[in-house]
Structure formats: C-alpha cells, structure tokens
Tab-separated table of C-alpha atoms and ligand atoms in Angstrom:
chain	number	residue	atom	x	y	z
A	1	MET	CA	-8.773	32.038	7.391
A	2	ILE	CA	-9.253	30.865	11.059
A	3	ILE	CA	-12.242	31.935	13.368
A	4	VAL	CA	-11.217	31.825	16.833
A	5	MET	CA	-14.238	31.478	19.186
A	6	GLU	CA	-14.439	33.232	22.380
A	7	HIS	CA	-13.382	30.824	25.502
A	8	LYS	CA	-17.061	30.170	26.573
A	9	ALA	CA	-18.733	30.425	23.125
A	10	SER	CA	-21.711	28.178	23.119
A	11	PRO	CA	-22.275	25.439	20.596
A	12	GLN	CA	-25.209	27.470	19.015
A	13	LEU	CA	-22.913	30.417	18.474
A	14	VAL	CA	-20.396	28.099	16.747
A	15	ASP	CA	-23.098	26.771	14.887
A	16	ALA	CA	-24.454	30.220	13.789
A	17	VAL	CA	-20.895	31.070	12.572
A	18	THR	CA	-20.514	27.840	10.785
A	19	THR	CA	-23.781	28.373	8.798
A	20	ARG	CA	-22.919	31.879	7.863
A	21	LEU	CA	-19.504	30.608	6.555
A	22	LYS	CA	-21.251	27.901	4.490
A	23	GLN	CA	-23.716	30.519	3.042
A	24	LEU	CA	-20.685	32.639	1.985
A	25	GLY	CA	-19.441	29.656	0.121
A	26	PHE	CA	-16.674	28.405	2.607
A	27	ASP	CA	-15.725	24.853	3.438
A	28	THR	CA	-15.505	24.660	7.153
A	29	HIS	CA	-13.468	22.560	9.510
A	30	LEU	CA	-14.225	22.601	13.145
A	31	SER	CA	-11.450	21.994	15.807
A	32	VAL	CA	-12.815	21.667	19.331
A	33	GLY	CA	-9.807	21.874	21.431
A	34	VAL	CA	-9.658	21.971	25.341
A	35	GLU	CA	-9.045	25.724	25.428
A	36	ARG	CA	-11.361	26.946	22.676
A	37	THR	CA	-13.168	26.188	19.312
A	38	ILE	CA	-11.651	27.224	16.161
A	39	ILE	CA	-13.175	27.221	12.856
A	40	GLY	CA	-11.150	26.725	9.762
A	41	ALA	CA	-12.594	28.362	6.697
A	42	ILE	CA	-11.444	27.626	3.085
A	43	GLY	CA	-12.813	29.480	0.106
A	44	GLU	CA	-12.531	32.740	-1.722
A	45	LYS	CA	-12.095	35.906	0.493
A	46	ARG	CA	-14.069	38.809	-0.639
A	47	PRO	CA	-13.697	42.348	0.800
A	48	GLY	CA	-15.990	42.963	3.862
A	49	TYR	CA	-16.104	39.417	4.940
A	50	MET	CA	-13.759	39.491	7.812
A	51	GLU	CA	-15.464	42.596	9.272
A	52	MET	CA	-19.026	40.809	8.820
A	53	LEU	CA	-17.829	37.674	10.591
A	54	GLY	CA	-15.814	39.486	13.178
A	55	ALA	CA	-19.100	41.263	14.278
A	56	MET	CA	-20.875	37.907	15.031
A	57	PRO	CA	-21.546	37.110	18.691
A	58	GLY	CA	-19.025	34.595	20.001
A	59	VAL	CA	-16.301	35.283	17.648
A	60	GLU	CA	-13.043	36.314	19.390
A	61	ARG	CA	-10.748	37.188	16.274
A	62	ILE	CA	-10.254	36.164	12.777
A	63	VAL	CA	-6.670	35.229	11.568
A	64	PRO	CA	-5.863	34.849	7.894
A	65	ILE	CA	-3.998	31.458	7.278
A	66	LEU	CA	-0.431	32.356	6.077
A	67	GLN	CA	0.847	28.940	5.063
A	68	PRO	CA	-0.189	27.479	1.728
A	69	PHE	CA	-1.116	24.245	3.662
A	70	LYS	CA	-4.258	25.140	5.599
A	71	LEU	CA	-5.914	21.755	6.965
A	72	ALA	CA	-2.301	20.160	7.332
A	73	GLY	CA	-1.115	23.098	9.296
A	74	ARG	CA	-0.891	23.777	12.855
A	75	GLU	CA	-2.324	27.333	12.402
A	76	TRP	CA	-5.890	26.149	12.458
A	77	HIS	CA	-5.280	22.928	14.302
A	78	PRO	CA	-2.798	23.627	16.944
A	79	GLU	CA	-3.186	20.258	18.905
A	80	PRO	CA	-1.498	17.037	17.451
A	81	THR	CA	-3.481	14.594	15.576
A	82	GLN	CA	-3.508	11.050	16.592
A	83	VAL	CA	-4.183	8.493	13.829
A	84	GLN	CA	-5.770	5.080	14.692
A	85	VAL	CA	-4.616	2.092	12.717
A	86	GLY	CA	-6.820	-1.005	14.028
A	87	ASP	CA	-6.223	-0.721	17.761
A	88	ILE	CA	-2.860	1.272	17.358
A	89	THR	CA	-2.499	4.831	18.056
A	90	ILE	CA	-0.050	6.856	16.056
A	91	GLY	CA	0.895	10.222	17.421
A	92	GLY	CA	0.653	9.436	21.093
A	93	ASP	CA	3.216	8.849	23.603
A	94	GLU	CA	4.162	5.473	22.266
A	95	ILE	CA	6.782	4.890	19.475
A	96	ILE	CA	5.115	2.979	16.802
A	97	VAL	CA	7.012	0.537	14.700
A	98	MET	CA	5.785	-0.770	11.351
A	99	ALA	CA	7.854	-3.611	10.171
A	100	GLY	CA	8.111	-6.256	7.459
A	101	PRO	CA	9.731	-7.344	4.243
A	102	CYS	CA	9.920	-4.883	1.250
A	103	ALA	CA	7.746	-7.118	-0.693
A	104	VAL	CA	5.369	-10.042	0.012
A	105	GLU	CA	6.991	-12.655	-1.782
A	106	GLY	CA	4.854	-15.679	-1.005
A	107	GLU	CA	2.772	-17.186	1.821
A	108	VAL	CA	5.570	-18.933	3.583
A	109	GLN	CA	7.879	-16.083	3.513
A	110	LEU	CA	5.392	-13.525	4.921
A	111	LEU	CA	3.839	-15.765	7.653
A	112	GLU	CA	7.280	-16.622	8.983
A	113	ILE	CA	8.512	-12.933	9.180
A	114	ALA	CA	5.126	-11.936	10.501
A	115	HIS	CA	5.205	-14.363	13.517
A	116	GLU	CA	8.946	-13.250	14.228
A	117	LEU	CA	7.798	-9.609	14.286
A	118	LYS	CA	4.895	-10.240	16.438
A	119	ARG	CA	7.140	-12.035	18.988
A	120	ALA	CA	9.705	-9.133	18.730
A	121	GLY	CA	7.164	-6.433	19.601
A	122	ALA	CA	6.364	-4.718	16.398
A	123	HIS	CA	2.975	-2.949	16.228
A	124	ILE	CA	2.059	-2.942	12.410
A	125	LEU	CA	2.900	-5.327	9.631
A	126	ARG	CA	4.408	-3.779	6.381
A	127	GLY	CA	4.814	-5.494	2.915
A	128	GLY	CA	4.312	-4.411	-0.689
A	129	ALA	CA	1.880	-6.271	-2.890
A	130	PHE	CA	2.138	-3.538	-5.730
A	131	LYS	CA	5.768	-2.524	-6.040
A	132	PRO	CA	6.850	0.526	-7.821
A	133	ARG	CA	10.009	-0.733	-9.346
A	134	THR	CA	12.640	1.613	-11.150
A	135	SER	CA	13.184	-1.323	-13.763
A	136	PRO	CA	10.111	-2.962	-15.393
A	137	TYR	CA	12.252	-6.099	-15.498
A	138	SER	CA	12.439	-6.115	-11.521
A	139	PHE	CA	9.896	-8.172	-9.402
A	140	GLN	CA	6.713	-6.178	-9.534
A	141	GLY	CA	4.811	-7.696	-6.595
A	142	LEU	CA	2.201	-10.356	-6.199
A	143	GLU	CA	-0.789	-7.825	-6.173
A	144	GLU	CA	-4.249	-9.209	-5.097
A	145	GLU	CA	-2.467	-12.551	-4.082
A	146	GLY	CA	-0.116	-10.521	-1.776
A	147	LEU	CA	-2.994	-8.710	-0.442
A	148	ARG	CA	-4.653	-11.917	0.481
A	149	ILE	CA	-1.468	-13.116	2.154
A	150	LEU	CA	-1.078	-10.021	4.343
A	151	ALA	CA	-4.728	-10.385	5.207
A	152	GLU	CA	-3.876	-14.055	6.423
A	153	ALA	CA	-0.685	-12.751	8.380
A	154	ARG	CA	-3.055	-10.200	10.097
A	155	ARG	CA	-5.504	-13.194	11.079
A	156	GLN	CA	-2.761	-15.074	12.521
A	157	THR	CA	-0.944	-12.366	14.365
A	158	GLY	CA	-3.447	-9.736	15.022
A	159	LEU	CA	-1.010	-7.247	13.387
A	160	PRO	CA	-2.732	-4.430	11.452
A	161	VAL	CA	-1.358	-4.331	7.937
A	162	VAL	CA	-0.081	-1.347	5.837
A	163	THR	CA	0.619	-1.787	2.137
A	164	GLU	CA	1.166	0.436	-0.849
A	165	VAL	CA	-1.271	1.349	-3.603
A	166	THR	CA	0.267	2.754	-6.707
A	167	ASN	CA	-2.755	3.271	-8.866
A	168	PRO	CA	-6.139	4.933	-8.333
A	169	LYS	CA	-7.949	2.021	-9.837
A	170	ASP	CA	-6.686	-0.433	-7.134
A	171	ILE	CA	-7.741	1.670	-4.148
A	172	GLN	CA	-10.865	-0.083	-3.385
A	173	LEU	CA	-9.127	-3.438	-3.709
A	174	VAL	CA	-6.382	-2.621	-1.367
A	175	ALA	CA	-8.707	-0.888	1.089
A	176	GLU	CA	-10.652	-4.179	1.356
A	177	TYR	CA	-7.613	-5.995	2.660
A	178	ALA	CA	-5.354	-3.311	4.412
A	179	ASP	CA	-5.738	-1.304	7.610
A	180	MET	CA	-3.620	1.454	6.320
A	181	LEU	CA	-3.007	2.728	2.768
A	182	GLN	CA	0.472	3.703	1.713
A	183	ILE	CA	1.340	6.209	-0.732
A	184	GLY	CA	5.064	5.709	-1.807
A	185	ALA	CA	7.703	8.370	-2.601
A	186	ARG	CA	7.415	8.167	-6.213
A	187	ASN	CA	3.671	8.868	-6.100
A	188	MET	CA	3.898	11.597	-3.483
A	189	GLN	CA	2.674	14.020	-6.133
A	190	ASN	CA	0.241	11.743	-8.068
A	191	PHE	CA	-2.452	14.303	-7.597
A	192	THR	CA	-5.266	11.874	-8.734
A	193	LEU	CA	-4.229	9.172	-6.417
A	194	LEU	CA	-4.018	11.711	-3.563
A	195	ARG	CA	-7.602	12.994	-4.134
A	196	GLU	CA	-8.874	9.460	-4.354
A	197	VAL	CA	-7.557	8.207	-1.000
A	198	GLY	CA	-8.924	11.419	0.316
A	199	HIS	CA	-12.298	9.699	-0.203
A	200	VAL	CA	-11.416	6.535	1.410
A	201	ASN	CA	-12.234	5.644	4.969
A	202	LYS	CA	-8.770	4.259	5.748
A	203	PRO	CA	-5.562	5.946	7.264
A	204	VAL	CA	-2.929	6.821	4.817
A	205	LEU	CA	0.694	6.665	5.318
A	206	LEU	CA	2.100	9.452	2.956
A	207	LYS	CA	5.787	9.091	2.196
A	208	ARG	CA	8.062	12.089	1.264
A	209	GLY	CA	8.884	12.334	-2.333
A	210	LEU	CA	12.502	11.676	-3.593
A	211	ALA	CA	12.986	15.371	-4.323
A	212	ALA	CA	10.168	16.978	-2.420
A	213	THR	CA	10.401	20.075	-0.074
A	214	VAL	CA	8.585	19.596	3.348
A	215	GLU	CA	6.145	22.491	1.962
A	216	GLU	CA	5.371	20.253	-1.074
A	217	TRP	CA	4.930	17.147	1.133
A	218	LEU	CA	2.500	18.983	3.402
A	219	MET	CA	0.554	20.224	0.348
A	220	ALA	CA	0.314	16.656	-0.861
A	221	ALA	CA	-1.100	15.911	2.724
A	222	GLU	CA	-3.505	18.901	2.028
A	223	TYR	CA	-4.890	16.987	-1.081
A	224	ILE	CA	-5.828	14.013	0.944
A	225	ILE	CA	-7.265	16.042	3.908
A	226	SER	CA	-9.358	18.355	1.585
A	227	GLY	CA	-10.964	15.294	0.220
A	228	GLY	CA	-12.412	14.350	3.671
A	229	ASN	CA	-9.645	11.983	5.084
A	230	SER	CA	-7.777	13.727	7.876
A	231	ASN	CA	-6.150	10.389	8.972
A	232	VAL	CA	-2.786	11.015	7.491
A	233	VAL	CA	0.567	10.069	8.963
A	234	LEU	CA	3.725	11.459	7.240
A	235	CYS	CA	6.857	9.322	6.588
A	236	GLU	CA	10.345	10.703	6.221
A	237	ARG	CA	12.197	8.173	3.885
A	238	GLY	CA	15.350	10.131	2.759
A	239	ILE	CA	15.747	12.482	-0.076
A	240	ARG	CA	18.101	12.390	-3.233
A	241	THR	CA	21.342	14.412	-2.782
A	242	TYR	CA	24.767	14.110	-4.132
A	243	GLU	CA	26.014	11.708	-1.741
A	244	THR	CA	26.464	8.237	-3.064
A	245	GLY	CA	27.419	6.320	-0.043
A	246	THR	CA	24.043	5.856	1.174
A	247	ARG	CA	20.938	5.268	-0.956
A	248	ASN	CA	19.204	8.483	0.104
A	249	THR	CA	20.046	11.113	2.673
A	250	LEU	CA	17.670	10.871	5.517
A	251	ASP	CA	16.562	14.109	6.373
A	252	LEU	CA	15.848	13.976	10.160
A	253	SER	CA	15.446	17.870	10.413
A	254	ALA	CA	12.227	17.144	8.601
A	255	VAL	CA	10.932	15.652	11.883
A	256	PRO	CA	11.121	18.935	13.851
A	257	ALA	CA	10.091	20.914	10.778
A	258	VAL	CA	6.941	19.075	10.268
A	259	LYS	CA	6.149	19.060	14.161
A	260	HIS	CA	6.652	22.984	13.853
A	261	TYR	CA	4.293	23.329	10.713
A	262	SER	CA	1.731	20.514	11.037
A	263	HIS	CA	-0.471	18.653	13.559
A	264	LEU	CA	-0.064	15.407	11.623
A	265	PRO	CA	1.928	12.615	13.144
A	266	ILE	CA	5.414	11.823	11.436
A	267	ILE	CA	7.462	8.438	11.414
A	268	VAL	CA	10.856	7.790	9.918
A	269	ASP	CA	11.953	5.122	7.469
A	270	PRO	CA	15.740	4.537	8.073
A	271	SER	CA	15.632	1.449	5.677
A	272	HIS	CA	14.970	3.344	2.431
A	273	GLY	CA	16.633	6.379	3.830
A	274	THR	CA	20.001	4.850	4.205
A	275	GLY	CA	19.738	1.658	1.967
A	276	ARG	CA	22.318	-0.068	4.136
A	277	TRP	CA	21.287	-2.524	7.034
A	278	ARG	CA	24.329	-1.415	9.266
A	279	TYR	CA	22.942	2.188	9.280
A	280	VAL	CA	19.448	1.473	10.073
A	281	THR	CA	19.548	1.217	13.844
A	282	PRO	CA	21.671	4.250	14.400
A	283	MET	CA	19.372	6.396	12.190
A	284	ALA	CA	16.165	4.830	14.010
A	285	LYS	CA	17.723	5.951	17.356
A	286	ALA	CA	18.375	9.530	15.779
A	287	ALA	CA	14.889	9.491	14.575
A	288	VAL	CA	13.447	8.753	17.952
A	289	ALA	CA	15.521	11.286	19.724
A	290	ALA	CA	14.481	13.965	17.032
A	291	GLY	CA	10.896	13.368	17.940
A	292	ALA	CA	9.544	10.911	15.450
A	293	ASP	CA	6.310	9.303	16.510
A	294	GLY	CA	7.198	5.978	14.994
A	295	LEU	CA	9.528	3.930	12.597
A	296	MET	CA	9.176	1.826	9.380
A	297	ILE	CA	11.653	-0.803	9.302
A	298	GLU	CA	12.401	-3.326	6.356
A	299	VAL	CA	12.889	-6.857	8.163
A	300	HIS	CA	13.435	-10.319	6.238
A	301	CYS	CA	14.183	-13.724	7.580
A	302	ARG	CA	17.003	-14.180	4.853
A	303	PRO	CA	18.008	-10.872	3.529
A	304	GLU	CA	20.376	-12.288	1.051
A	305	GLU	CA	17.351	-14.044	-0.609
A	306	ALA	CA	15.034	-10.957	-0.748
A	307	LEU	CA	13.395	-10.158	-3.972
A	308	SER	CA	13.853	-6.469	-3.382
A	309	ASP	CA	15.909	-4.345	-0.848
A	310	GLY	CA	17.923	-7.030	0.823
A	311	ALA	CA	20.799	-4.758	1.291
A	312	GLN	CA	18.803	-2.520	3.654
A	313	SER	CA	16.655	-5.304	5.529
A	314	LEU	CA	17.447	-6.332	9.093
A	315	THR	CA	17.207	-9.899	10.267
A	316	PRO	CA	14.698	-10.677	12.859
A	317	THR	CA	17.529	-10.829	15.477
A	318	ASN	CA	18.926	-7.412	14.246
A	319	PHE	CA	15.359	-6.063	14.577
A	320	GLN	CA	15.156	-7.228	18.253
A	321	GLN	CA	18.282	-5.331	18.970
A	322	LEU	CA	16.952	-2.251	17.216
A	323	LEU	CA	13.830	-2.352	19.382
A	324	SER	CA	15.752	-2.488	22.623
A	325	LYS	CA	18.042	0.252	21.522
A	326	ILE	CA	15.272	2.546	20.502
A	327	LYS	CA	13.512	1.712	23.882
A	328	ASP	CA	16.476	3.538	25.699
A	329	VAL	CA	16.260	6.682	23.585
A	330	ALA	CA	12.447	6.703	23.847
A	331	GLN	CA	12.744	6.811	27.590
A	332	ALA	CA	15.393	9.431	27.421
A	333	VAL	CA	13.239	11.774	25.519
A	334	GLY	CA	9.937	11.208	27.399
A	335	ARG	CA	8.287	8.672	25.244
A	336	LYS	CA	7.178	5.079	25.545
A	337	SER	CA	8.184	2.150	23.582
A	338	GLY	CA	7.003	-1.482	23.872
A	339	SER	CA	8.863	-4.317	25.759
A	340	PRO	CA	10.784	-5.980	23.064
A	341	ALA	CA	11.701	-9.757	23.343
A	342	VAL	CA	15.043	-10.307	25.142
A	343	VAL	CA	17.648	-11.266	22.659
B	401	PEP	C1	8.358	1.164	0.253
B	401	PEP	O1	8.233	1.391	1.587
B	401	PEP	O2	8.226	-0.277	0.162
B	401	PEP	C2	8.872	1.928	-0.868
B	401	PEP	C3	8.814	1.466	-1.762
B	401	PEP	O3	9.381	3.094	-0.243
B	401	PEP	P1	9.576	4.423	-0.970
B	401	PEP	O4	8.298	4.822	-1.479
B	401	PEP	O5	9.830	5.208	0.212
B	401	PEP	O6	10.708	4.323	-1.934
B	402	MN	MN1	11.592	-1.343	-0.057
C-alpha cells in the first residue's frame, strides 16, 4: 500500500509512520517528492491496519497498490527515476547512447572501436565478455580478459562501461571492472541472478526477455529493486513473433507502456531488435520519437569480420550518421542529444 502524507507533514510525522509500519512487519520505501512525501509499504495486509495507520497524524490517505509490481511502478513513485552511470545520467533530458561491439574480441579490436565511438560522441561503451550464445560451438567471450580490456578502454577514453553478467558466481568479478551490469534477454527471468544483482552497488541494465510481457519484465525489475538496488534501466530489444524478415520484432509500444506504468528509464536496442544494420538507424529514430531515454547500438570497425552479430553492426561512419539523425528527432520531441562529429 501507499501512505500519502499531508502536504506539510513534518519529517517527525513521516518517521513516526515509518516506525509504526516497521513494527507491523512492513518493508518501507520513502519517496520524498517536490509536492509531498509518499511511503511505500510492502508486506502482509491484516484487517484493521489501514484504519490504524490512516488515523496517524500527518497521514492524508492510504491507497492500495493495484499493480503486481510495486517498487518498479509509478503508483508509489510517480516521479521519473534518473540512473547515474559514472558521470552520465540516464532518464534526464539527454538521449544517452551506449555503443560498442557485440563482443570484446581482443585488445586491438576494442581499443580501436572505443576511440572511434568516443570521437563520434557515444556516452557509454558496451561489449560482451561473457556471451550467452545459442550454440555451444560459437565464440563464448573472453571472460575476465575481456573485462580487463574494457577497463583499459575506459581508462583511455573516459567512457563508462556496460557489460553482461550471465552467472551469479561472476557478479563480483564483473562489478569490479564494469560501471553498469547488463542482464541479457535470456536471463531476464533468472531469478537467482536478479536477486543477486539486487545486492550490488552498481546500476543494472535489464533487457526484455525474448517472450516476456511488459508486466513480466517489470516484475523482473521488482526482484532487483526489492533486493535494495533501485538503479535499474530497462532495455527493449525486440520480442519473438512470427515475422522472419527481422531477427526480432522491436516493440516500440513498450516505451510508452513502460513510461505509463513505471518510473524507471527505458532505452531501446534496435540492433538486436532488427538484426539488420540497414534497419537500425530508422528504428533508432523511431525509438527517440516514442520517448526512449537512450539507445544501445552495436558498432564494429569491420562488421564483416565480427565474431558475433556482424549483420546488425554499424560501421563507425554509419554510427556517426545515426547520431546526427537522432539529434534532429530529439530536438523535435523536446529532448537533448549530444553534438556528434561531423561526417
Ligand atoms: C547483447 O546485448 O549483447 C545481447 C546478447 O543482447 P540480448 O540479451 O538482448 O540478446
Ligand atoms: Mn549482440
């Protein structure tokens, strides 16, 4: 339930209600807004509780939370959340672009692309060190060596790093090197992994599962937030449909749906969403128009040589063009976008 405090309720009254809720066995989450303070209370409801709490000084009203997701929902946290990754803010005015190769393939490859991306105006560097591949015979990633290379790229370019963690046992290791932990589509309902990243002091990028509804996706975010980590960014990356002309079907309607139900920032990955590099820029423009807070784009200096996902990877030149095109769209919808290098 949500306890809405009166407009001028003092911090002492808020404290008294929070203490009472804790005595009654509730987990409490405070949301101090510009207008008023709201206390989210999660726990077992018993008869009489609502009346008892409603009678406390400073309480304006008590509203039951109707959605199954509570901490991820807008009901108890109406204001949008901003997530900090290094010195980059996701969920503010600016469209944030995460870019990089599908996988870290080696030091020379990654440093070359990282410098290109920095010059072009990307905000965050991406690259997989642990790759969840459909086939056990495909390239599986460089693991810790890949993480070390990502950290070196950050040292040289100043770009914060996001990379995927696929196994609870690797979380501490990945968190030592990365600025943001990615949970991939295939692991969106790996509840052990979700619970564990909930205890880590690093922002999490939670990709939508291949066949997950928006509600299931927000419930996955709920696992992370209820563990104590509220720095979650969602990423729409396409869902499985009957269409075979694209790798997935990029569900851009998820952007306004997530904005409606949740306070969490959402970015869009048109690379995995389409699987074809020619479709990436048009869908990136559409994503920004739909209200996305950012993009995740796969870029490779030589896509034809990429060890994974070359068909959907942009060259640095095409990436620069994408950035200048989304700048126009961002302006049209009242958002800011960096000044990409002139092609
Ligand atoms: C990725 O971003 O590298 C990736 C594997 O994406 P997804 O989990 O969306 O398939
Ligand atoms: Mn990929």
